[in-house]
Amino acid sequence: MNEHVIPKTRPALSPAVERWLASERAMLIDGRWVQAQSGKTFATHDPATGDVIANVPEGDKADIDLAVKAARRAFETGPWARMTPSARGRLLHKIGDLILEHADELAELEAIDNGKPKVVAKAADVALSADMFHYMSGWATKIEGKTIPISALAAPGLDLVSATRLEPIGVVGQIIPWNFPLLMAAWKLAPALTTGCTVVLKVAEETPLSALRLGEIMLEAGLPAGVVNIVTGFGETAGAALSGHPDVDKIAFTGSTEVGRLIVRAASNDLKKVSLELGGKSPNIVLGDADLDITIPGCAASIFFNHGQCCNAGSRLFVQKNIFDRVVEGLTAEARKIKLGHGLTEDTQMGPLVSQVQYERVTGYLASGRSEGARATCGGEGLGGQGYFVPPTILVDTKPEMKVVREEIFGPVLVATPFDEVDDALIAEANNSVYGLAAGVWSRSQGKAQQIAHRLRAGTVWINCYHVFDAALPFGGYKQSGWGREMGQAVLSNYLETKAITTNLG
Ligand code: NAI
Ligand code: MG
């Protein structure tokens, strides 16, 4: 089964990244690059080799306090508070341009810090990050209130006019995960900035590097001091201090549902606003009439893209009985073709999982599946040895109550189940999850596919495609997959307050 041969050493870095890594890494607070107040640092690793890549400051409560103060100052006084929407928009656009200018470097940082293939990081993470800033830059000048006719108090002598103003919510705390380090920073920062907020961003401890590089890019674009502060540190210390900070107006979080609950609890002290983008266990439904030429590669990508480390991964596959064996055979063949390796090796299609912790988590699920009677048609075990490699795995002979079917694995592990008919039982089983983030439907019948899409309790449904993301498309979860939406016009409401102003003209 272990036909994958992983090179033991990291391919050479580009001179630009080599130079950048050789200089001291610091966090961004109030426009300056600083070390932690405590002087502590921690290491970030290349998950393909386990080697230390860099040491970064271990920010904690004291650093979060400084960052929040800087963000508050920048929100209330200084150039950002006075900047016109048009100037704000142009600045965001410039950040998008600079991301593209530094695409190779950013993709390389993602490859060594997160493990994903550089080519994928460049085509997906970096391109979508730039697009997010470009798209959001246009909204800066289009955040409009309304004039509202009112009736209740109409009386002689009163001539009332009411209007709404949409104002930035204030100082925003943003906490992001490691699966798309740069892109998650972009998803969070761009809408907060276009609405005029200021930010303290707490990056994931596994993957701090690309966001620090983005911080440099934002300063180069002309972002004033204190508007974005980037703190590196751990969740239990820096993250918890940010989510409970009394001078933070809003927390935006992406990560596990478990930590989402902790964030809500911490934010409840002073009832700060919260938006959450959490886990998923998304159903992917293949009807008997599906075009298998697109369905099989599409379903493989739905689970194996980014090594399955996607909140929206199509991890529960339902295939109509007449084609179940053909689809599983096709997917197994696709999975076996995927080349594992270092993210900097050009022909690598799948890198390692992000960390030892995730490796143990995912291989723990594989062991649980085996012990409960699931059968792997490919993969099934971690590769062991150096790096955190888990091969693409497809599990069959599962039962609905198994842990591998119920829980988010966050690795390249698909569970495949046959169904008889498109009926209420199928829809109920597809919706049988505490999550409701995404779903897929594959069919030649547009009508049938649409009808199923309407009945799925999920924030995103893809028909005959998967993983289609766009800065213009709202993304987020039903049920325990989250609160609020990322991207599109919808995300703006995460960062705006509505103020109604009534004037008596009489
Ligand atoms: P996590 O939810 O612990 O980490 C995400 C972010 O939250 C990180 O920046 C972390 O430092 C921060 N954090 C952790 N504890 C915190 C606390 N008490 N207060 C404030 N911030 C805190 O996710 P983790 O442990 O890296 O991964 C565990 C599982 O979570 C994965 O296996 C996966 O199932 C899920 N996950 C889901 C993601 C998504 O995109 N929805 C992303 C990452 C993980
Ligand atoms: Mg790392």
Coordinates of C-alpha atoms and ligand atoms in Angstrom, one line a residue:
M1 CA 0.0 0.0 0.0
N2 CA 2.9 2.3 0.8
E3 CA 3.9 3.1 -2.8
H4 CA 4.6 6.7 -2.1
V5 CA 8.3 7.7 -1.9
I6 CA 8.8 11.0 -0.1
P7 CA 12.1 12.9 -0.5
K8 CA 13.9 13.4 2.8
T9 CA 15.1 16.9 2.3
R10 CA 13.5 20.2 1.2
P11 CA 14.2 21.4 -2.3
A12 CA 16.1 24.7 -2.5
L13 CA 14.3 28.0 -1.6
S14 CA 14.3 31.0 -3.9
P15 CA 16.8 33.7 -3.0
A16 CA 14.0 36.1 -2.0
V17 CA 12.4 33.7 0.5
E18 CA 15.8 32.5 1.7
R19 CA 16.8 36.2 2.5
W20 CA 13.4 36.9 4.1
L21 CA 13.7 33.9 6.4
A22 CA 17.3 34.8 7.3
S23 CA 16.1 38.1 8.9
E24 CA 14.4 38.3 12.3
R25 CA 10.7 37.7 12.3
A26 CA 8.6 40.1 14.3
M27 CA 4.9 40.9 14.7
L28 CA 3.2 44.1 13.5
I29 CA 1.9 46.4 16.1
D30 CA 1.1 50.1 15.5
G31 CA 3.1 50.1 12.2
R32 CA 6.2 48.7 13.8
W33 CA 7.8 45.2 13.7
V34 CA 8.2 44.2 17.3
Q35 CA 9.1 41.2 19.5
A36 CA 6.7 39.9 22.2
Q37 CA 6.7 41.8 25.5
S38 CA 7.8 38.6 27.2
G39 CA 10.7 38.1 24.8
K40 CA 9.4 34.6 24.1
T41 CA 9.4 33.0 20.6
F42 CA 8.2 29.8 19.1
A43 CA 9.2 27.7 16.1
T44 CA 7.2 27.1 12.9
H45 CA 7.9 23.9 11.0
D46 CA 8.0 22.6 7.5
P47 CA 5.5 19.7 7.8
A48 CA 7.0 17.7 5.0
T49 CA 10.3 17.4 6.9
G50 CA 9.6 18.4 10.5
D51 CA 12.4 21.0 10.3
V52 CA 12.2 24.4 11.9
I53 CA 11.8 27.1 9.3
A54 CA 11.7 30.2 11.5
N55 CA 11.1 31.5 15.0
V56 CA 8.3 34.0 15.6
P57 CA 7.3 36.1 18.6
E58 CA 5.1 34.4 21.1
G59 CA 2.5 37.1 21.6
D60 CA 0.2 36.9 24.5
K61 CA -2.2 39.1 26.5
A62 CA 0.3 41.9 26.9
D63 CA 0.9 42.1 23.2
I64 CA -2.8 41.8 22.4
D65 CA -3.4 44.8 24.7
L66 CA -0.9 46.9 22.8
A67 CA -2.3 45.8 19.5
V68 CA -5.9 46.7 20.6
K69 CA -4.8 50.1 21.8
A70 CA -3.1 50.8 18.5
A71 CA -6.1 49.7 16.6
R72 CA -8.4 51.8 18.8
R73 CA -6.2 54.9 18.2
A74 CA -6.1 54.3 14.5
F75 CA -9.8 53.9 14.4
E76 CA -10.6 57.1 16.2
T77 CA -7.8 59.5 15.2
G78 CA -5.2 59.6 12.6
P79 CA -5.2 59.3 8.8
W80 CA -7.4 56.2 8.6
A81 CA -10.3 57.8 10.4
R82 CA -10.2 60.7 8.0
M83 CA -9.5 58.8 4.8
T84 CA -12.2 59.1 2.0
P85 CA -13.8 55.9 0.9
S86 CA -12.3 56.3 -2.5
A87 CA -8.8 56.5 -1.0
R88 CA -9.5 53.4 1.1
G89 CA -10.6 51.6 -2.0
R90 CA -7.5 52.5 -3.9
L91 CA -5.3 51.3 -1.1
L92 CA -7.1 47.9 -1.0
H93 CA -6.7 47.6 -4.7
K94 CA -3.0 48.3 -4.4
I95 CA -2.7 45.6 -1.8
G96 CA -4.3 43.2 -4.3
D97 CA -1.8 44.3 -7.0
L98 CA 1.2 43.8 -4.6
I99 CA 0.0 40.3 -3.6
L100 CA 0.1 39.4 -7.3
E101 CA 3.5 41.0 -7.7
H102 CA 4.8 38.8 -4.9
A103 CA 2.8 35.7 -5.9
D104 CA 5.8 33.4 -6.1
E105 CA 7.2 34.4 -2.8
L106 CA 3.9 34.1 -1.0
A107 CA 3.1 30.7 -2.6
E108 CA 6.6 29.5 -1.6
L109 CA 6.0 30.5 2.0
E110 CA 2.6 28.7 2.0
A111 CA 4.3 25.6 0.7
I112 CA 7.0 25.4 3.4
D113 CA 4.8 26.6 6.3
N114 CA 1.6 24.7 5.5
G115 CA 2.8 21.9 3.3
K116 CA 0.6 22.5 0.3
P117 CA 2.1 22.4 -3.3
K118 CA 3.5 25.7 -4.3
V119 CA 1.8 25.5 -7.7
V120 CA -1.6 25.1 -6.0
A121 CA -0.9 27.9 -3.5
K122 CA -0.1 30.2 -6.4
A123 CA -3.1 29.3 -8.5
A124 CA -5.6 29.1 -5.6
D125 CA -4.5 30.7 -2.3
V126 CA -2.6 33.7 -3.7
A127 CA -4.8 34.4 -6.7
L128 CA -8.0 34.3 -4.6
S129 CA -6.3 36.5 -1.9
A130 CA -5.5 39.2 -4.5
D131 CA -9.0 38.9 -5.9
M132 CA -10.5 39.4 -2.5
F133 CA -8.7 42.7 -2.0
H134 CA -9.5 43.8 -5.6
Y135 CA -13.2 42.9 -5.2
M136 CA -13.6 44.4 -1.8
S137 CA -11.8 47.6 -2.9
G138 CA -14.9 48.4 -5.0
W139 CA -17.2 48.3 -2.1
A140 CA -15.5 51.1 -0.2
T141 CA -17.3 53.7 -2.2
K142 CA -20.6 51.8 -2.3
I143 CA -21.6 51.4 1.3
E144 CA -24.8 53.3 1.2
G145 CA -27.6 54.0 3.7
K146 CA -31.2 54.9 2.8
T147 CA -33.6 57.7 3.3
I148 CA -36.7 56.3 5.0
P149 CA -40.2 57.9 5.1
I150 CA -41.8 57.6 8.5
S151 CA -45.4 57.9 9.5
A152 CA -46.0 57.2 13.2
L153 CA -45.2 60.6 14.6
A154 CA -46.6 62.7 11.7
A155 CA -48.1 65.8 13.2
P156 CA -48.5 69.5 12.4
G157 CA -45.2 71.3 13.0
L158 CA -43.2 68.2 12.7
D159 CA -41.3 67.7 9.4
L160 CA -39.2 64.6 10.0
V161 CA -36.7 63.1 7.7
S162 CA -34.9 59.9 8.6
A163 CA -31.8 58.4 7.0
T164 CA -29.5 55.5 7.8
R165 CA -25.7 55.6 7.9
L166 CA -23.7 52.5 7.7
E167 CA -20.7 52.9 10.0
P168 CA -17.7 50.7 10.6
I169 CA -18.2 48.5 13.7
G170 CA -14.9 49.6 15.2
V171 CA -11.9 47.6 16.4
V172 CA -12.2 44.0 15.1
G173 CA -10.4 41.0 16.4
Q174 CA -9.8 38.3 13.7
I175 CA -8.6 34.8 14.5
I176 CA -7.7 32.5 11.6
P177 CA -6.7 28.9 11.0
W178 CA -3.8 27.2 9.2
N179 CA -5.5 25.5 6.2
F180 CA -5.3 28.6 3.9
P181 CA -3.1 30.9 5.9
L182 CA -2.9 33.8 3.4
L183 CA -6.4 33.4 2.0
M184 CA -8.0 33.4 5.4
A185 CA -6.2 36.6 6.3
A186 CA -7.4 38.1 3.0
W187 CA -11.0 36.9 3.6
K188 CA -11.0 38.6 7.0
L189 CA -8.9 41.8 6.4
A190 CA -10.3 43.0 3.1
P191 CA -13.9 43.4 4.2
A192 CA -12.9 44.9 7.5
L193 CA -10.7 47.5 5.8
T194 CA -13.2 48.4 3.1
T195 CA -15.8 49.2 5.7
G196 CA -13.2 51.4 7.6
C197 CA -12.6 49.2 10.6
T198 CA -9.2 48.6 12.2
V199 CA -8.0 45.1 13.0
V200 CA -6.0 42.9 15.3
L201 CA -5.3 39.7 13.5
K202 CA -4.2 36.6 15.4
V203 CA -2.7 34.1 12.9
A204 CA -2.6 30.4 13.4
E205 CA 0.4 29.2 15.3
E206 CA 1.1 26.5 12.7
T207 CA 1.4 28.9 9.8
P208 CA 2.3 32.5 10.8
L209 CA 4.6 33.3 7.9
S210 CA 2.6 34.4 4.9
A211 CA 0.4 36.8 7.0
L212 CA 3.6 38.5 8.3
R213 CA 4.7 38.9 4.7
L214 CA 1.2 40.3 3.9
G215 CA 1.7 42.8 6.7
E216 CA 4.8 44.1 5.0
I217 CA 2.9 44.3 1.7
M218 CA 0.1 46.3 3.4
L219 CA 2.6 48.8 4.8
E220 CA 4.3 49.1 1.4
A221 CA 0.9 49.8 -0.1
G222 CA 0.5 52.8 2.3
L223 CA -1.7 51.4 5.1
P224 CA -1.4 53.8 8.1
A225 CA 0.1 52.5 11.4
G226 CA -2.3 50.7 13.7
V227 CA -4.9 49.9 11.1
V228 CA -3.9 46.3 10.9
N229 CA -1.9 44.7 13.7
I230 CA -0.7 41.1 13.3
V231 CA 0.0 39.1 16.4
T232 CA 1.7 35.7 16.3
G233 CA 0.9 33.4 19.3
F234 CA -1.1 30.5 20.6
G235 CA -4.9 30.2 20.8
E236 CA -5.2 29.6 24.5
T237 CA -3.2 32.8 25.3
A238 CA -3.2 35.4 22.5
G239 CA -6.5 34.1 20.9
A240 CA -8.3 34.0 24.2
A241 CA -7.1 37.4 25.2
L242 CA -8.3 38.9 21.9
S243 CA -11.7 37.2 22.0
G244 CA -12.3 38.4 25.6
H245 CA -10.8 41.9 25.2
P246 CA -13.1 44.6 26.5
D247 CA -12.1 47.2 23.9
V248 CA -12.7 44.9 20.9
D249 CA -16.0 45.6 19.2
K250 CA -16.3 42.4 17.2
I251 CA -14.6 39.0 16.7
A252 CA -14.5 37.2 13.4
F253 CA -13.3 33.7 13.7
T254 CA -12.5 30.8 11.4
G255 CA -11.6 27.4 12.8
S256 CA -13.0 24.5 14.8
T257 CA -16.5 24.4 16.0
E258 CA -15.1 23.6 19.5
V259 CA -13.1 26.8 19.6
G260 CA -16.0 28.7 18.0
R261 CA -18.0 27.9 21.2
L262 CA -15.1 29.2 23.4
I263 CA -15.0 32.4 21.4
V264 CA -18.8 33.0 21.8
R265 CA -18.4 32.4 25.6
A266 CA -15.4 34.8 25.8
A267 CA -17.3 37.4 23.7
S268 CA -20.4 37.1 25.8
N269 CA -19.0 39.1 28.8
D270 CA -19.4 42.3 27.0
L271 CA -21.7 41.0 24.2
K272 CA -19.3 41.9 21.4
K273 CA -20.5 40.9 18.0
V274 CA -19.3 37.6 16.6
S275 CA -19.1 36.0 13.2
L276 CA -18.0 32.4 12.9
E277 CA -16.9 30.2 10.0
L278 CA -16.6 26.7 11.4
G279 CA -16.4 23.0 10.5
G280 CA -18.3 20.9 8.1
K281 CA -19.1 17.3 7.0
S282 CA -20.4 18.1 3.6
P283 CA -22.6 15.7 1.6
N284 CA -21.8 15.1 -2.0
I285 CA -24.6 13.4 -3.9
V286 CA -24.1 11.6 -7.2
L287 CA -27.3 10.6 -9.1
G288 CA -27.4 7.6 -11.4
D289 CA -27.5 9.9 -14.5
A290 CA -24.4 11.9 -13.6
D291 CA -21.7 12.5 -16.3
L292 CA -19.0 10.4 -14.8
D293 CA -16.3 12.0 -16.8
I294 CA -16.7 15.2 -14.8
T295 CA -18.2 13.6 -11.6
I296 CA -15.3 11.3 -10.8
P297 CA -12.5 13.9 -11.0
G298 CA -14.8 16.5 -9.4
C299 CA -15.6 14.3 -6.4
A300 CA -11.9 13.4 -6.0
A301 CA -11.0 17.0 -5.9
S302 CA -13.9 17.8 -3.5
I303 CA -12.2 15.7 -0.8
F304 CA -8.5 15.5 -1.8
F305 CA -7.9 19.2 -2.6
N306 CA -5.7 20.8 0.1
H307 CA -5.3 17.3 1.5
G308 CA -8.9 17.3 2.8
Q309 CA -8.0 20.2 5.1
C310 CA -11.0 22.3 3.9
C311 CA -14.0 23.1 6.0
N312 CA -16.2 22.6 2.9
A313 CA -14.6 19.3 1.8
G314 CA -17.1 16.9 0.2
S315 CA -16.3 14.2 2.8
R316 CA -19.6 12.2 2.7
L317 CA -20.2 10.8 -0.7
F318 CA -23.6 9.4 -1.6
V319 CA -23.8 7.5 -4.9
Q320 CA -26.9 6.0 -6.5
K321 CA -26.7 2.2 -6.4
N322 CA -26.5 1.5 -10.1
I323 CA -23.2 3.3 -10.5
F324 CA -21.8 3.0 -7.0
D325 CA -19.1 0.4 -7.8
R326 CA -18.0 2.3 -11.0
V327 CA -17.7 5.6 -9.1
V328 CA -15.8 4.1 -6.2
E329 CA -13.4 2.3 -8.7
G330 CA -12.9 5.5 -10.6
L331 CA -12.3 7.5 -7.5
T332 CA -9.9 4.9 -6.2
A333 CA -7.9 5.1 -9.4
E334 CA -7.8 8.9 -9.2
A335 CA -6.7 8.7 -5.6
R336 CA -3.9 6.3 -6.4
K337 CA -2.6 8.7 -9.2
I338 CA -2.1 11.6 -6.7
K339 CA 1.6 12.2 -6.2
L340 CA 2.6 12.9 -2.6
G341 CA 5.7 15.0 -1.9
H342 CA 7.3 18.2 -0.8
G343 CA 5.2 21.2 -1.7
L344 CA 8.3 22.8 -3.4
T345 CA 8.8 19.7 -5.7
E346 CA 7.2 20.7 -9.0
D347 CA 5.1 17.6 -9.7
T348 CA 3.8 17.2 -6.2
Q349 CA 0.0 17.1 -6.1
M350 CA -0.5 16.5 -2.4
G351 CA 1.7 17.5 0.5
P352 CA 1.7 16.5 4.2
L353 CA -0.9 17.4 6.7
V354 CA -0.1 20.6 8.5
S355 CA 1.2 19.2 11.8
Q356 CA 2.0 16.2 14.0
V357 CA -1.3 16.9 15.9
Q358 CA -3.4 16.8 12.7
Y359 CA -1.5 13.7 11.6
E360 CA -2.4 11.9 14.8
R361 CA -6.0 13.2 14.6
V362 CA -6.5 12.0 11.0
T363 CA -4.7 8.6 11.5
G364 CA -6.7 8.2 14.7
Y365 CA -9.9 8.5 12.6
L366 CA -8.5 5.9 10.2
A367 CA -7.9 3.5 13.1
S368 CA -11.4 4.2 14.4
G369 CA -12.9 3.4 11.0
R370 CA -11.0 0.2 10.7
S371 CA -12.0 -1.0 14.2
E372 CA -15.7 -0.2 13.4
G373 CA -15.6 -2.3 10.2
A374 CA -15.0 0.3 7.4
R375 CA -12.9 -0.9 4.5
A376 CA -10.3 1.3 2.7
T377 CA -10.2 0.9 -1.1
C378 CA -7.0 2.9 -1.1
G379 CA -4.8 4.6 1.5
G380 CA -6.0 3.8 4.9
E381 CA -2.9 4.5 7.0
G382 CA -0.5 7.3 7.6
L383 CA 2.9 6.9 5.8
G384 CA 4.8 7.1 9.1
G385 CA 8.5 8.2 9.1
Q386 CA 9.4 11.8 8.4
G387 CA 6.7 14.4 7.6
Y388 CA 3.0 14.2 8.2
F389 CA 1.9 12.4 5.1
V390 CA -1.5 10.6 4.9
P391 CA -2.4 9.2 1.4
P392 CA -5.8 9.7 -0.1
T393 CA -8.2 7.3 1.5
I394 CA -11.7 6.1 0.5
L395 CA -13.7 4.2 3.1
V396 CA -16.7 2.0 2.1
D397 CA -18.8 -0.4 4.1
T398 CA -19.5 2.4 6.6
K399 CA -22.6 2.8 8.8
P400 CA -24.2 6.1 9.5
E401 CA -23.4 6.1 13.2
M402 CA -19.6 5.5 12.7
K403 CA -17.3 8.3 13.9
V404 CA -15.7 8.6 10.5
V405 CA -19.2 9.4 9.0
R406 CA -20.3 11.7 11.7
E407 CA -17.2 13.8 12.6
E408 CA -15.1 16.2 10.7
I409 CA -11.8 14.4 9.9
F410 CA -10.1 17.3 8.1
G411 CA -7.8 15.0 6.1
P412 CA -7.9 13.3 2.7
V413 CA -10.5 10.7 3.9
L414 CA -13.8 10.1 2.0
V415 CA -16.6 7.9 3.2
A416 CA -18.7 6.6 0.3
T417 CA -22.3 5.2 0.7
P418 CA -24.8 3.8 -1.9
F419 CA -28.4 5.0 -2.0
D420 CA -31.5 3.5 -3.8
E421 CA -33.6 6.5 -4.8
V422 CA -33.7 10.3 -4.6
D423 CA -36.3 10.4 -1.8
D424 CA -36.9 11.9 1.6
A425 CA -34.6 9.3 3.2
L426 CA -31.7 10.4 1.1
I427 CA -32.3 14.1 1.8
A428 CA -32.7 13.4 5.5
E429 CA -29.4 11.4 5.6
A430 CA -27.6 14.1 3.6
N431 CA -28.8 16.7 6.2
N432 CA -28.1 14.3 9.1
S433 CA -25.2 16.3 10.4
V434 CA -24.7 19.0 13.0
Y435 CA -22.9 20.9 10.3
G436 CA -24.4 22.7 7.2
L437 CA -21.5 24.4 5.4
A438 CA -21.5 23.0 1.8
A439 CA -22.8 20.3 -0.4
G440 CA -22.5 18.9 -4.0
V441 CA -25.0 17.4 -6.4
W442 CA -23.9 15.6 -9.6
S443 CA -26.6 14.9 -12.3
R444 CA -27.4 15.5 -16.0
S445 CA -30.8 16.6 -14.9
Q446 CA -30.7 20.3 -13.9
G447 CA -34.2 20.1 -12.5
K448 CA -33.5 17.2 -10.2
A449 CA -30.2 18.7 -9.1
Q450 CA -31.9 22.1 -8.3
Q451 CA -34.7 20.4 -6.3
I452 CA -32.1 18.6 -4.2
A453 CA -30.0 21.8 -3.8
H454 CA -33.1 23.6 -2.4
R455 CA -33.6 20.9 0.2
L456 CA -30.1 20.7 1.5
R457 CA -29.4 22.6 4.7
A458 CA -26.1 24.1 3.6
G459 CA -24.7 27.6 2.9
T460 CA -23.2 26.6 -0.4
V461 CA -24.4 24.0 -2.9
W462 CA -22.3 23.2 -6.0
I463 CA -24.0 21.4 -8.9
N464 CA -21.7 19.5 -11.3
C465 CA -18.7 21.3 -9.8
Y466 CA -17.1 21.8 -6.4
H467 CA -14.8 24.1 -4.6
V468 CA -15.8 27.1 -6.8
F469 CA -15.0 30.1 -4.7
D470 CA -15.2 33.7 -5.7
A471 CA -14.8 36.9 -3.7
A472 CA -18.3 37.9 -5.0
L473 CA -20.0 34.8 -3.6
P474 CA -21.2 34.6 0.0
F475 CA -19.8 31.6 1.9
G476 CA -20.8 30.4 5.3
G477 CA -22.7 27.9 7.3
Y478 CA -26.1 26.7 8.4
K479 CA -26.4 25.0 11.8
Q480 CA -23.1 24.5 13.7
S481 CA -21.0 25.5 10.7
G482 CA -21.2 29.2 11.7
W483 CA -22.8 32.6 12.0
G484 CA -22.7 35.1 9.2
R485 CA -21.1 34.9 5.7
E486 CA -17.7 35.6 4.3
M487 CA -17.2 37.3 1.0
G488 CA -19.6 38.9 -1.4
Q489 CA -21.8 41.8 -0.4
A490 CA -23.1 39.7 2.5
V491 CA -19.8 39.9 4.4
L492 CA -20.0 43.7 4.8
S493 CA -22.8 43.4 7.4
N494 CA -20.3 41.6 9.6
Y495 CA -18.3 44.8 9.9
L496 CA -21.0 47.5 9.8
E497 CA -23.4 49.1 12.3
T498 CA -26.6 50.8 11.1
K499 CA -27.4 54.2 12.5
A500 CA -30.8 55.8 12.0
I501 CA -30.6 59.6 12.1
T502 CA -33.9 61.5 12.3
T503 CA -34.1 65.3 11.8
N504 CA -37.0 67.6 12.4
L505 CA -37.0 70.1 9.5
G506 CA -40.0 71.9 10.8
Ligands
NAI1 P1 -8.5 25.7 16.1 O1 -10.0 26.1 16.1 O2 -7.9 25.4 17.5 O3 -7.6 26.9 15.6 C1 -8.0 28.0 14.8 C2 -7.5 29.3 15.4 O4 -8.1 29.5 16.6 C3 -6.0 29.4 15.6 O5 -5.6 30.7 15.3 C4 -5.9 29.1 17.1 O6 -4.8 29.7 17.6 C5 -7.1 29.8 17.6 N1 -7.6 29.4 18.9 C6 -7.4 28.1 19.5 N2 -7.9 28.1 20.7 C7 -8.4 29.4 21.0 C8 -9.1 30.0 22.1 N3 -9.3 29.3 23.2 N4 -9.4 31.3 22.0 C9 -9.2 31.9 20.9 N5 -8.6 31.4 19.8 C10 -8.2 30.1 19.8 O7 -8.3 24.5 15.2 P2 -7.1 23.4 15.2 O8 -6.9 23.0 16.6 O9 -5.9 24.0 14.5 O10 -7.7 22.3 14.3 C11 -8.6 21.3 15.0 C12 -9.7 21.0 14.1 O11 -10.5 22.1 13.8 C13 -9.3 20.5 12.7 O12 -9.0 19.1 12.7 C14 -10.6 20.8 11.9 O13 -11.5 19.8 12.1 C15 -11.1 22.0 12.5 N6 -10.7 23.2 11.7 C16 -11.6 23.8 10.9 C17 -11.2 24.9 10.1 C18 -12.1 25.5 9.2 O14 -11.7 26.2 8.3 N7 -13.4 25.5 9.5 C19 -9.8 25.4 10.1 C20 -8.9 24.7 11.0 C21 -9.4 23.7 11.8
MG2 MG 4.3 25.6 10.1

